[in-house]
PDB file of C-alpha atoms and ligand atoms in Angstrom:
ATOM      1  CA  UNK R   1      -1.649 -53.360 -28.064  1.00  0.00           C
ATOM      2  CA  UNK R   2      -3.771 -55.015 -31.207  1.00  0.00           C
ATOM      3  CA  UNK R   3      -6.691 -53.961 -31.815  1.00  0.00           C
ATOM      4  CA  UNK R   4      -9.723 -55.990 -33.666  1.00  0.00           C
ATOM      5  CA  UNK R   5     -11.624 -53.970 -36.444  1.00  0.00           C
ATOM      6  CA  UNK R   6      -8.518 -51.451 -37.022  1.00  0.00           C
ATOM      7  CA  UNK R   7      -4.446 -51.344 -38.140  1.00  0.00           C
ATOM      8  CA  UNK R   8      -2.196 -49.464 -36.064  1.00  0.00           C
ATOM      9  CA  UNK R   9       1.385 -48.024 -37.169  1.00  0.00           C
ATOM     10  CA  UNK R  10       3.834 -45.116 -36.888  1.00  0.00           C
ATOM     11  CA  UNK R  11       5.508 -43.380 -38.836  1.00  0.00           C
ATOM     12  CA  UNK R  12       8.034 -40.464 -37.775  1.00  0.00           C
ATOM     13  CA  UNK R  13       5.832 -38.621 -35.746  1.00  0.00           C
ATOM     14  CA  UNK R  14       2.383 -39.599 -37.233  1.00  0.00           C
ATOM     15  CA  UNK R  15      -0.005 -42.053 -35.840  1.00  0.00           C
ATOM     16  CA  UNK R  16      -1.791 -44.027 -38.308  1.00  0.00           C
ATOM     17  CA  UNK R  17      -4.898 -45.690 -37.749  1.00  0.00           C
ATOM     18  CA  UNK R  18      -6.780 -48.159 -40.591  1.00  0.00           C
ATOM     19  CA  UNK R  19     -10.290 -49.311 -40.553  1.00  0.00           C
ATOM     20  CA  UNK R  20     -10.028 -52.727 -41.341  1.00  0.00           C
ATOM     21  CA  UNK R  21     -12.876 -54.122 -41.853  1.00  0.00           C
ATOM     22  CA  UNK R  22     -12.976 -54.151 -45.429  1.00  0.00           C
ATOM     23  CA  UNK R  23     -16.028 -56.806 -46.442  1.00  0.00           C
ATOM     24  CA  UNK R  24     -18.409 -54.390 -45.235  1.00  0.00           C
ATOM     25  CA  UNK R  25     -16.697 -51.277 -46.807  1.00  0.00           C
ATOM     26  CA  UNK R  26     -15.531 -50.541 -43.668  1.00  0.00           C
ATOM     27  CA  UNK R  27     -18.733 -50.163 -41.912  1.00  0.00           C
ATOM     28  CA  UNK R  28     -18.331 -48.748 -38.115  1.00  0.00           C
ATOM     29  CA  UNK R  29     -19.631 -51.009 -35.401  1.00  0.00           C
ATOM     30  CA  UNK R  30     -19.732 -50.417 -32.086  1.00  0.00           C
ATOM     31  CA  UNK R  31     -16.414 -52.247 -31.521  1.00  0.00           C
ATOM     32  CA  UNK R  32     -14.997 -50.286 -34.004  1.00  0.00           C
ATOM     33  CA  UNK R  33     -15.501 -46.912 -32.835  1.00  0.00           C
ATOM     34  CA  UNK R  34     -14.221 -47.552 -29.644  1.00  0.00           C
ATOM     35  CA  UNK R  35     -11.114 -48.918 -30.665  1.00  0.00           C
ATOM     36  CA  UNK R  36     -10.529 -45.902 -32.742  1.00  0.00           C
ATOM     37  CA  UNK R  37     -10.807 -43.865 -29.257  1.00  0.00           C
ATOM     38  CA  UNK R  38      -8.398 -46.159 -27.596  1.00  0.00           C
ATOM     39  CA  UNK R  39      -6.329 -45.479 -29.895  1.00  0.00           C
ATOM     40  CA  UNK R  40      -6.501 -42.414 -30.526  1.00  0.00           C
ATOM     41  CA  UNK R  41      -6.302 -41.741 -26.812  1.00  0.00           C
ATOM     42  CA  UNK R  42      -3.483 -43.510 -26.693  1.00  0.00           C
ATOM     43  CA  UNK R  43      -1.624 -41.629 -29.406  1.00  0.00           C
ATOM     44  CA  UNK R  44      -2.832 -38.635 -27.974  1.00  0.00           C
ATOM     45  CA  UNK R  45      -1.100 -39.377 -25.034  1.00  0.00           C
ATOM     46  CA  UNK R  46       2.759 -40.343 -26.632  1.00  0.00           C
ATOM     47  CA  UNK R  47       4.865 -37.977 -26.725  1.00  0.00           C
ATOM     48  CA  UNK R  48       6.747 -39.069 -29.770  1.00  0.00           C
ATOM     49  CA  UNK R  49       3.537 -38.798 -31.759  1.00  0.00           C
ATOM     50  CA  UNK R  50       2.198 -35.100 -32.734  1.00  0.00           C
ATOM     51  CA  UNK R  51      -0.481 -35.890 -35.014  1.00  0.00           C
ATOM     52  CA  UNK R  52      -3.019 -38.475 -36.134  1.00  0.00           C
ATOM     53  CA  UNK R  53      -4.388 -39.830 -39.762  1.00  0.00           C
ATOM     54  CA  UNK R  54      -7.507 -41.682 -39.798  1.00  0.00           C
ATOM     55  CA  UNK R  55      -8.106 -43.188 -42.893  1.00  0.00           C
ATOM     56  CA  UNK R  56     -10.244 -46.440 -44.398  1.00  0.00           C
ATOM     57  CA  UNK R  57      -8.675 -48.453 -48.268  1.00  0.00           C
ATOM     58  CA  UNK R  58      -8.650 -46.863 -51.466  1.00  0.00           C
ATOM     59  CA  UNK R  59     -12.420 -48.695 -51.623  1.00  0.00           C
ATOM     60  CA  UNK R  60     -14.037 -46.986 -48.645  1.00  0.00           C
ATOM     61  CA  UNK R  61     -12.883 -44.768 -46.078  1.00  0.00           C
ATOM     62  CA  UNK R  62     -16.203 -45.853 -44.521  1.00  0.00           C
ATOM     63  CA  UNK R  63     -19.641 -47.130 -45.958  1.00  0.00           C
ATOM     64  CA  UNK R  64     -21.480 -45.350 -42.723  1.00  0.00           C
ATOM     65  CA  UNK R  65     -22.419 -47.245 -39.451  1.00  0.00           C
ATOM     66  CA  UNK R  66     -23.057 -50.715 -39.141  1.00  0.00           C
ATOM     67  CA  UNK R  67     -26.815 -51.460 -40.452  1.00  0.00           C
ATOM     68  CA  UNK R  68     -26.414 -54.955 -39.630  1.00  0.00           C
ATOM     69  CA  UNK R  69     -25.754 -53.905 -36.021  1.00  0.00           C
ATOM     70  CA  UNK R  70     -28.274 -51.348 -35.570  1.00  0.00           C
ATOM     71  CA  UNK R  71     -31.455 -53.090 -37.365  1.00  0.00           C
ATOM     72  CA  UNK R  72     -32.817 -54.918 -34.617  1.00  0.00           C
ATOM     73  CA  UNK R  73     -32.652 -51.959 -31.869  1.00  0.00           C
ATOM     74  CA  UNK R  74     -35.064 -49.938 -30.400  1.00  0.00           C
ATOM     75  CA  UNK R  75     -34.976 -46.275 -28.895  1.00  0.00           C
ATOM     76  CA  UNK R  76     -34.380 -47.660 -25.612  1.00  0.00           C
ATOM     77  CA  UNK R  77     -31.301 -50.182 -26.903  1.00  0.00           C
ATOM     78  CA  UNK R  78     -29.286 -46.984 -29.034  1.00  0.00           C
ATOM     79  CA  UNK R  79     -30.117 -44.431 -25.147  1.00  0.00           C
ATOM     80  CA  UNK R  80     -28.621 -47.363 -22.942  1.00  0.00           C
ATOM     81  CA  UNK R  81     -25.255 -48.232 -25.229  1.00  0.00           C
ATOM     82  CA  UNK R  82     -24.850 -44.113 -26.498  1.00  0.00           C
ATOM     83  CA  UNK R  83     -22.767 -45.088 -28.588  1.00  0.00           C
ATOM     84  CA  UNK R  84     -22.155 -41.616 -29.954  1.00  0.00           C
ATOM     85  CA  UNK R  85     -21.589 -40.487 -26.708  1.00  0.00           C
ATOM     86  CA  UNK R  86     -19.013 -42.884 -26.131  1.00  0.00           C
ATOM     87  CA  UNK R  87     -16.745 -43.176 -28.669  1.00  0.00           C
ATOM     88  CA  UNK R  88     -17.987 -39.630 -31.111  1.00  0.00           C
ATOM     89  CA  UNK R  89     -16.668 -37.242 -27.662  1.00  0.00           C
ATOM     90  CA  UNK R  90     -14.124 -38.848 -26.903  1.00  0.00           C
ATOM     91  CA  UNK R  91     -12.831 -38.667 -30.452  1.00  0.00           C
ATOM     92  CA  UNK R  92     -14.056 -35.207 -29.958  1.00  0.00           C
ATOM     93  CA  UNK R  93     -11.866 -34.666 -27.065  1.00  0.00           C
ATOM     94  CA  UNK R  94      -8.428 -34.997 -29.088  1.00  0.00           C
ATOM     95  CA  UNK R  95      -6.110 -32.527 -28.499  1.00  0.00           C
ATOM     96  CA  UNK R  96      -3.741 -33.603 -31.483  1.00  0.00           C
ATOM     97  CA  UNK R  97      -4.102 -32.315 -34.947  1.00  0.00           C
ATOM     98  CA  UNK R  98      -6.578 -35.170 -36.635  1.00  0.00           C
ATOM     99  CA  UNK R  99      -6.586 -35.388 -40.684  1.00  0.00           C
ATOM    100  CA  UNK R 100      -9.042 -37.931 -42.187  1.00  0.00           C
ATOM    101  CA  UNK R 101      -7.483 -39.475 -45.769  1.00  0.00           C
ATOM    102  CA  UNK R 102     -10.375 -40.816 -47.666  1.00  0.00           C
ATOM    103  CA  UNK R 103     -10.609 -42.251 -50.384  1.00  0.00           C
ATOM    104  CA  UNK R 104     -14.185 -44.493 -52.298  1.00  0.00           C
ATOM    105  CA  UNK R 105     -17.152 -44.620 -50.117  1.00  0.00           C
ATOM    106  CA  UNK R 106     -17.589 -41.577 -47.212  1.00  0.00           C
ATOM    107  CA  UNK R 107     -20.909 -42.161 -45.916  1.00  0.00           C
ATOM    108  CA  UNK R 108     -23.186 -41.593 -42.788  1.00  0.00           C
ATOM    109  CA  UNK R 109     -21.278 -42.153 -40.208  1.00  0.00           C
ATOM    110  CA  UNK R 110     -18.175 -42.486 -42.457  1.00  0.00           C
ATOM    111  CA  UNK R 111     -18.522 -39.005 -43.261  1.00  0.00           C
ATOM    112  CA  UNK R 112     -19.442 -37.924 -39.836  1.00  0.00           C
ATOM    113  CA  UNK R 113     -16.156 -39.065 -38.531  1.00  0.00           C
ATOM    114  CA  UNK R 114     -14.691 -37.412 -41.626  1.00  0.00           C
ATOM    115  CA  UNK R 115     -15.766 -33.738 -40.862  1.00  0.00           C
ATOM    116  CA  UNK R 116     -14.657 -34.851 -36.643  1.00  0.00           C
ATOM    117  CA  UNK R 117     -11.159 -34.442 -38.163  1.00  0.00           C
ATOM    118  CA  UNK R 118      -9.263 -31.810 -38.243  1.00  0.00           C
ATOM    119  CA  UNK R 119      -8.259 -31.622 -41.828  1.00  0.00           C
ATOM    120  CA  UNK R 120      -9.282 -34.043 -45.188  1.00  0.00           C
ATOM    121  CA  UNK R 121      -7.403 -35.416 -47.983  1.00  0.00           C
ATOM    122  CA  UNK R 122      -8.809 -37.158 -50.769  1.00  0.00           C
ATOM    123  CA  UNK R 123      -8.453 -39.385 -53.218  1.00  0.00           C
ATOM    124  CA  UNK R 124      -9.784 -38.509 -56.789  1.00  0.00           C
ATOM    125  CA  UNK R 125     -12.170 -41.151 -56.014  1.00  0.00           C
ATOM    126  CA  UNK R 126     -14.243 -40.336 -52.603  1.00  0.00           C
ATOM    127  CA  UNK R 127     -17.686 -39.905 -52.638  1.00  0.00           C
ATOM    128  CA  UNK R 128     -19.408 -38.223 -49.465  1.00  0.00           C
ATOM    129  CA  UNK R 129     -22.751 -38.857 -48.613  1.00  0.00           C
ATOM    130  CA  UNK R 130     -25.658 -38.484 -45.678  1.00  0.00           C
ATOM    131  CA  UNK R 131     -27.961 -41.016 -47.238  1.00  0.00           C
ATOM    132  CA  UNK R 132     -28.946 -41.890 -44.004  1.00  0.00           C
ATOM    133  CA  UNK R 133     -32.769 -41.236 -45.111  1.00  0.00           C
ATOM    134  CA  UNK R 134     -32.623 -44.079 -46.883  1.00  0.00           C
ATOM    135  CA  UNK R 135     -32.988 -46.212 -44.090  1.00  0.00           C
ATOM    136  CA  UNK R 136     -35.881 -44.006 -41.897  1.00  0.00           C
ATOM    137  CA  UNK R 137     -33.408 -42.690 -40.506  1.00  0.00           C
ATOM    138  CA  UNK R 138     -31.090 -39.426 -40.168  1.00  0.00           C
ATOM    139  CA  UNK R 139     -27.813 -38.735 -39.451  1.00  0.00           C
ATOM    140  CA  UNK R 140     -26.288 -38.952 -35.548  1.00  0.00           C
ATOM    141  CA  UNK R 141     -22.992 -38.579 -35.564  1.00  0.00           C
ATOM    142  CA  UNK R 142     -22.493 -35.078 -35.604  1.00  0.00           C
ATOM    143  CA  UNK R 143     -23.509 -34.530 -39.771  1.00  0.00           C
ATOM    144  CA  UNK R 144     -26.690 -31.943 -39.356  1.00  0.00           C
ATOM    145  CA  UNK R 145     -24.570 -29.728 -37.343  1.00  0.00           C
ATOM    146  CA  UNK R 146     -20.882 -30.597 -38.623  1.00  0.00           C
ATOM    147  CA  UNK R 147     -21.969 -30.754 -42.308  1.00  0.00           C
ATOM    148  CA  UNK R 148     -23.638 -27.190 -42.057  1.00  0.00           C
ATOM    149  CA  UNK R 149     -21.023 -25.646 -40.643  1.00  0.00           C
ATOM    150  CA  UNK R 150     -18.393 -27.196 -43.444  1.00  0.00           C
ATOM    151  CA  UNK R 151     -20.026 -26.697 -46.546  1.00  0.00           C
ATOM    152  CA  UNK R 152     -23.254 -24.819 -45.943  1.00  0.00           C
ATOM    153  CA  UNK R 153     -26.759 -25.009 -45.646  1.00  0.00           C
ATOM    154  CA  UNK R 154     -28.052 -25.494 -48.964  1.00  0.00           C
ATOM    155  CA  UNK R 155     -26.008 -27.716 -49.714  1.00  0.00           C
ATOM    156  CA  UNK R 156     -26.115 -29.938 -46.441  1.00  0.00           C
ATOM    157  CA  UNK R 157     -30.050 -30.022 -46.740  1.00  0.00           C
ATOM    158  CA  UNK R 158     -29.074 -31.407 -50.179  1.00  0.00           C
ATOM    159  CA  UNK R 159     -27.096 -34.290 -48.871  1.00  0.00           C
ATOM    160  CA  UNK R 160     -29.191 -34.963 -45.442  1.00  0.00           C
ATOM    161  CA  UNK R 161     -32.349 -34.731 -46.704  1.00  0.00           C
ATOM    162  CA  UNK R 162     -32.239 -36.027 -50.739  1.00  0.00           C
ATOM    163  CA  UNK R 163     -28.830 -38.022 -51.001  1.00  0.00           C
ATOM    164  CA  UNK R 164     -26.886 -35.486 -52.817  1.00  0.00           C
ATOM    165  CA  UNK R 165     -23.664 -37.251 -52.930  1.00  0.00           C
ATOM    166  CA  UNK R 166     -19.968 -35.015 -53.485  1.00  0.00           C
ATOM    167  CA  UNK R 167     -17.099 -36.649 -55.644  1.00  0.00           C
ATOM    168  CA  UNK R 168     -13.879 -35.345 -54.686  1.00  0.00           C
ATOM    169  CA  UNK R 169     -13.586 -32.158 -56.603  1.00  0.00           C
ATOM    170  CA  UNK R 170     -17.521 -30.994 -55.297  1.00  0.00           C
ATOM    171  CA  UNK R 171     -16.159 -31.886 -51.907  1.00  0.00           C
ATOM    172  CA  UNK R 172     -12.760 -29.204 -52.479  1.00  0.00           C
ATOM    173  CA  UNK R 173     -15.204 -26.841 -54.598  1.00  0.00           C
ATOM    174  CA  UNK R 174     -17.457 -26.396 -51.390  1.00  0.00           C
ATOM    175  CA  UNK R 175     -14.637 -26.696 -48.226  1.00  0.00           C
ATOM    176  CA  UNK R 176     -15.007 -30.416 -47.088  1.00  0.00           C
ATOM    177  CA  UNK R 177     -11.859 -31.467 -48.072  1.00  0.00           C
ATOM    178  CA  UNK R 178      -8.030 -29.763 -48.501  1.00  0.00           C
ATOM    179  CA  UNK R 179      -6.685 -31.554 -50.735  1.00  0.00           C
ATOM    180  CA  UNK R 180      -7.599 -33.758 -53.450  1.00  0.00           C
ATOM    181  CA  UNK R 181      -4.573 -36.019 -55.207  1.00  0.00           C
ATOM    182  CA  UNK R 182      -4.472 -39.389 -57.346  1.00  0.00           C
ATOM    183  CA  UNK R 183      -5.155 -42.591 -55.412  1.00  0.00           C
ATOM    184  CA  UNK R 184      -1.828 -43.758 -55.352  1.00  0.00           C
ATOM    185  CA  UNK R 185      -0.556 -40.183 -53.705  1.00  0.00           C
ATOM    186  CA  UNK R 186      -3.468 -39.021 -50.753  1.00  0.00           C
ATOM    187  CA  UNK R 187      -2.380 -41.421 -48.737  1.00  0.00           C
ATOM    188  CA  UNK R 188       1.120 -40.183 -48.753  1.00  0.00           C
ATOM    189  CA  UNK R 189      -0.035 -36.320 -48.655  1.00  0.00           C
ATOM    190  CA  UNK R 190      -2.061 -36.467 -45.408  1.00  0.00           C
ATOM    191  CA  UNK R 191       1.214 -38.513 -44.169  1.00  0.00           C
ATOM    192  CA  UNK R 192       3.509 -35.694 -45.599  1.00  0.00           C
ATOM    193  CA  UNK R 193       1.017 -33.532 -43.976  1.00  0.00           C
ATOM    194  CA  UNK R 194       0.615 -34.722 -40.438  1.00  0.00           C
ATOM    195  CA  UNK R 195       4.342 -35.083 -40.642  1.00  0.00           C
ATOM    196  CA  UNK R 196       4.943 -31.342 -40.772  1.00  0.00           C
ATOM    197  CA  UNK R 197       2.480 -30.246 -38.444  1.00  0.00           C
ATOM    198  CA  UNK R 198       4.003 -32.741 -36.001  1.00  0.00           C
ATOM    199  CA  UNK R 199       7.211 -31.301 -36.166  1.00  0.00           C
ATOM    200  CA  UNK R 200       5.613 -27.667 -35.394  1.00  0.00           C
ATOM    201  CA  UNK R 201       5.692 -26.480 -31.523  1.00  0.00           C
ATOM    202  CA  UNK R 202       2.740 -28.882 -29.867  1.00  0.00           C
ATOM    203  CA  UNK R 203       1.770 -26.907 -27.246  1.00  0.00           C
ATOM    204  CA  UNK R 204       1.197 -23.860 -29.682  1.00  0.00           C
ATOM    205  CA  UNK R 205      -0.309 -26.660 -32.137  1.00  0.00           C
ATOM    206  CA  UNK R 206      -2.466 -28.154 -29.281  1.00  0.00           C
ATOM    207  CA  UNK R 207      -4.666 -24.660 -28.169  1.00  0.00           C
ATOM    208  CA  UNK R 208      -4.406 -23.447 -31.899  1.00  0.00           C
ATOM    209  CA  UNK R 209      -6.922 -26.613 -32.666  1.00  0.00           C
ATOM    210  CA  UNK R 210      -8.433 -25.920 -29.821  1.00  0.00           C
ATOM    211  CA  UNK R 211      -8.626 -22.417 -30.160  1.00  0.00           C
ATOM    212  CA  UNK R 212     -10.585 -22.818 -34.095  1.00  0.00           C
ATOM    213  CA  UNK R 213     -12.427 -25.366 -33.609  1.00  0.00           C
ATOM    214  CA  UNK R 214     -14.596 -22.916 -30.476  1.00  0.00           C
ATOM    215  CA  UNK R 215     -15.702 -20.885 -33.357  1.00  0.00           C
ATOM    216  CA  UNK R 216     -18.098 -23.836 -34.401  1.00  0.00           C
ATOM    217  CA  UNK R 217     -19.660 -23.890 -30.590  1.00  0.00           C
ATOM    218  CA  UNK R 218     -19.423 -20.363 -29.917  1.00  0.00           C
ATOM    219  CA  UNK R 219     -20.374 -17.108 -30.385  1.00  0.00           C
ATOM    220  CA  UNK R 220     -17.499 -14.403 -31.508  1.00  0.00           C
ATOM    221  CA  UNK R 221     -16.828 -13.044 -28.305  1.00  0.00           C
ATOM    222  CA  UNK R 222     -16.366 -15.976 -25.879  1.00  0.00           C
ATOM    223  CA  UNK R 223     -14.284 -17.999 -28.968  1.00  0.00           C
ATOM    224  CA  UNK R 224     -12.306 -14.187 -29.903  1.00  0.00           C
ATOM    225  CA  UNK R 225     -12.186 -13.991 -25.506  1.00  0.00           C
ATOM    226  CA  UNK R 226     -11.136 -17.925 -25.300  1.00  0.00           C
ATOM    227  CA  UNK R 227      -8.025 -17.261 -28.114  1.00  0.00           C
ATOM    228  CA  UNK R 228      -6.645 -14.756 -26.168  1.00  0.00           C
ATOM    229  CA  UNK R 229      -6.582 -16.521 -23.099  1.00  0.00           C
ATOM    230  CA  UNK R 230      -4.290 -19.348 -24.547  1.00  0.00           C
ATOM    231  CA  UNK R 231      -2.380 -16.545 -26.844  1.00  0.00           C
ATOM    232  CA  UNK R 232      -1.001 -14.888 -23.479  1.00  0.00           C
ATOM    233  CA  UNK R 233      -0.419 -18.550 -21.816  1.00  0.00           C
ATOM    234  CA  UNK R 234       1.797 -19.896 -24.479  1.00  0.00           C
ATOM    235  CA  UNK R 235       4.320 -16.829 -23.275  1.00  0.00           C
ATOM    236  CA  UNK R 236       4.421 -18.703 -19.982  1.00  0.00           C
ATOM    237  CA  UNK R 237       6.016 -21.660 -22.631  1.00  0.00           C
ATOM    238  CA  UNK R 238      10.208 -23.069 -23.638  1.00  0.00           C
ATOM    239  CA  UNK R 239       8.620 -22.995 -27.277  1.00  0.00           C
ATOM    240  CA  UNK R 240       7.811 -19.441 -27.023  1.00  0.00           C
ATOM    241  CA  UNK R 241      11.315 -18.172 -25.650  1.00  0.00           C
ATOM    242  CA  UNK R 242      12.713 -20.175 -27.783  1.00  0.00           C
ATOM    243  CA  UNK R 243      10.578 -19.725 -31.373  1.00  0.00           C
ATOM    244  CA  UNK R 244      11.202 -16.063 -31.469  1.00  0.00           C
ATOM    245  CA  UNK R 245      14.973 -16.614 -30.975  1.00  0.00           C
ATOM    246  CA  UNK R 246      15.351 -18.482 -33.545  1.00  0.00           C
ATOM    247  CA  UNK R 247      13.712 -16.369 -35.318  1.00  0.00           C
ATOM    248  CA  UNK R 248      16.356 -13.194 -34.270  1.00  0.00           C
ATOM    249  CA  UNK R 249      19.239 -15.797 -34.247  1.00  0.00           C
ATOM    250  CA  UNK R 250      18.047 -16.785 -37.960  1.00  0.00           C
ATOM    251  CA  UNK R 251      18.571 -20.758 -37.212  1.00  0.00           C
ATOM    252  CA  UNK R 252      15.506 -23.301 -37.595  1.00  0.00           C
ATOM    253  CA  UNK R 253      14.130 -23.592 -33.334  1.00  0.00           C
ATOM    254  CA  UNK R 254      14.219 -27.110 -31.471  1.00  0.00           C
ATOM    255  CA  UNK R 255      10.759 -27.455 -29.917  1.00  0.00           C
ATOM    256  CA  UNK R 256      10.752 -28.762 -26.366  1.00  0.00           C
ATOM    257  CA  UNK R 257       7.175 -28.910 -26.123  1.00  0.00           C
ATOM    258  CA  UNK R 258       7.566 -27.281 -22.423  1.00  0.00           C
TER     259      UNK R 258
HETATM  260  N1  LIG P 301     -23.580 -51.274 -42.187  1.00  0.00           N
HETATM  261  C1  LIG P 301     -23.319 -52.657 -42.688  1.00  0.00           C
HETATM  262  N2  LIG P 301     -22.993 -53.562 -43.818  1.00  0.00           N
HETATM  263  C2  LIG P 301     -22.412 -52.355 -44.725  1.00  0.00           C
HETATM  264  C3  LIG P 301     -23.379 -51.896 -44.765  1.00  0.00           C
HETATM  265  C4  LIG P 301     -22.819 -50.728 -43.626  1.00  0.00           C
HETATM  266  N3  LIG P 301     -23.172 -49.195 -43.502  1.00  0.00           N
HETATM  267  N4  LIG P 301     -22.338 -50.657 -46.307  1.00  0.00           N
HETATM  268  C5  LIG P 301     -21.972 -51.856 -46.941  1.00  0.00           C
HETATM  269  N5  LIG P 301     -21.965 -52.815 -46.438  1.00  0.00           N
HETATM  270  C6  LIG P 301     -21.942 -54.290 -46.414  1.00  0.00           C
HETATM  271  C7  LIG P 301     -22.628 -54.807 -47.367  1.00  0.00           C
HETATM  272  O1  LIG P 301     -23.658 -54.878 -47.071  1.00  0.00           O
HETATM  273  C8  LIG P 301     -22.187 -55.767 -48.546  1.00  0.00           C
HETATM  274  O2  LIG P 301     -21.667 -57.018 -47.339  1.00  0.00           O
HETATM  275  P1  LIG P 301     -22.342 -58.411 -48.469  1.00  0.00           P
HETATM  276  O3  LIG P 301     -21.212 -58.671 -49.488  1.00  0.00           O
HETATM  277  O4  LIG P 301     -21.955 -59.470 -46.785  1.00  0.00           O
HETATM  278  O5  LIG P 301     -23.869 -57.996 -48.740  1.00  0.00           O
HETATM  279  C9  LIG P 301     -20.808 -55.511 -48.223  1.00  0.00           C
HETATM  280  O6  LIG P 301     -20.888 -54.643 -47.248  1.00  0.00           O
HETATM  281  C10 LIG P 301     -20.449 -54.744 -49.934  1.00  0.00           C
HETATM  282  O7  LIG P 301     -21.249 -53.302 -49.779  1.00  0.00           O
HETATM  283  P2  LIG P 301     -22.111 -53.914 -51.730  1.00  0.00           P
HETATM  284  O8  LIG P 301     -22.609 -55.103 -51.923  1.00  0.00           O
HETATM  285  O9  LIG P 301     -24.009 -52.613 -51.364  1.00  0.00           O
HETATM  286  O10 LIG P 301     -21.091 -53.105 -52.041  1.00  0.00           O
HETATM  287  P3  LIG P 301     -22.046 -51.762 -53.719  1.00  0.00           P
HETATM  288  O11 LIG P 301     -20.675 -51.375 -54.027  1.00  0.00           O
HETATM  289  O12 LIG P 301     -22.945 -52.856 -54.545  1.00  0.00           O
HETATM  290  O13 LIG P 301     -22.474 -50.574 -53.392  1.00  0.00           O
HETATM  291  C11 LIG P 301     -22.775 -49.079 -51.421  1.00  0.00           C
HETATM  292  C12 LIG P 301     -21.832 -49.486 -52.107  1.00  0.00           C
HETATM  293  C13 LIG P 301     -23.102 -47.842 -52.246  1.00  0.00           C
HETATM  294  C14 LIG P 301     -21.925 -48.077 -50.482  1.00  0.00           C
HETATM  295  C15 LIG P 301     -23.787 -50.034 -49.734  1.00  0.00           C
HETATM  296  O14 LIG P 301     -23.475 -51.027 -49.869  1.00  0.00           O
HETATM  297  C16 LIG P 301     -23.958 -48.720 -49.478  1.00  0.00           C
HETATM  298  O15 LIG P 301     -25.471 -47.901 -50.153  1.00  0.00           O
HETATM  299  N6  LIG P 301     -24.080 -49.143 -48.584  1.00  0.00           N
HETATM  300  C17 LIG P 301     -24.521 -48.742 -46.947  1.00  0.00           C
HETATM  301  C18 LIG P 301     -24.767 -46.907 -47.187  1.00  0.00           C
HETATM  302  C19 LIG P 301     -25.096 -46.085 -45.546  1.00  0.00           C
HETATM  303  O16 LIG P 301     -26.236 -46.753 -45.739  1.00  0.00           O
HETATM  304  N7  LIG P 301     -24.648 -45.707 -44.915  1.00  0.00           N
HETATM  305  C20 LIG P 301     -25.486 -45.081 -43.602  1.00  0.00           C
HETATM  306  C21 LIG P 301     -25.640 -46.084 -42.340  1.00  0.00           C
HETATM  307  S1  LIG P 301     -26.506 -45.338 -41.067  1.00  0.00           S
HETATM  308  C22 LIG P 301     -25.529 -43.907 -40.191  1.00  0.00           C
HETATM  309  O17 LIG P 301     -24.035 -44.296 -40.815  1.00  0.00           O
HETATM  310  C23 LIG P 301     -25.964 -43.418 -38.726  1.00  0.00           C
HETATM  311  C24 LIG P 301     -24.950 -42.973 -38.736  1.00  0.00           C
HETATM  312  O18 LIG P 301     -25.308 -41.220 -39.191  1.00  0.00           O
HETATM  313  C25 LIG P 301     -24.214 -42.792 -37.569  1.00  0.00           C
END
């Protein structure tokens, strides 16, 4: 499948998706988001793929939603088009692990895309921010909810209300990103991490991602209950038997994804 605004390639067991609008710092227009959702859904179904990496280029992961596309829209246009439900909810439904490999500008909807992924690997030049107030709007792609759950209320309020940006080291300090690497290494490191995860037992990975995400979506008792049900379910998989037998026999497990 070829796309207009993204580049897609398989690297071992990882699907790599590059946002590809360099002239506008990878601003996210509606078609790009739809392409991204479709490519992710295809990799989600592909048995040879175990994880996906979303990246931009060295200068920008994405400088936000496409302002020129939105500038003249009315509330009714926005509501009828409902790009947030049509693309972002599809992204949230992806079952395999998603890693954002972020360099340069990661702003507005770009930051919301990164924090909707499961992990972030950043280059030293990454800059994270929510500058929407500058445009007379506020974040509409999940940042008011996901950011406080990630970096806490104080920093989120500053980012959303006063355009505070975080450089890569600050983002690491506040728990927004997993790792920071030099510019010439961050993508390779993200791919290595994704391939490591992709080599693990597929059903356990899928349920583990779902269980951790439940921690942000429900209260403790319900989340712990969901965790327990999924944990018991794993004992009906071939991979649980194989994983434990391999441990006992002191050999490497061979996962079947069944
Ligand atoms: N939408 C559309 N075009 C954008 C864009 C965006 N979000 N960000 C950058 N561009 C375009 C610029 O218009 C410019 O195009 P032209 O060459 O045709 O003029 C090109 O990308 C390069 O940008 P700059 O010349 O501005 O580059 P710079 O290095 O001087 O500045 C920047 C970089 C600080 C990131 C600046 O481009 C900027 O402030 N961009 C907008 C960031 C922003 O406000 N993002 C939030 C968008 S709203 C949103 O995301 C809503 C939501 O929550 C879903």
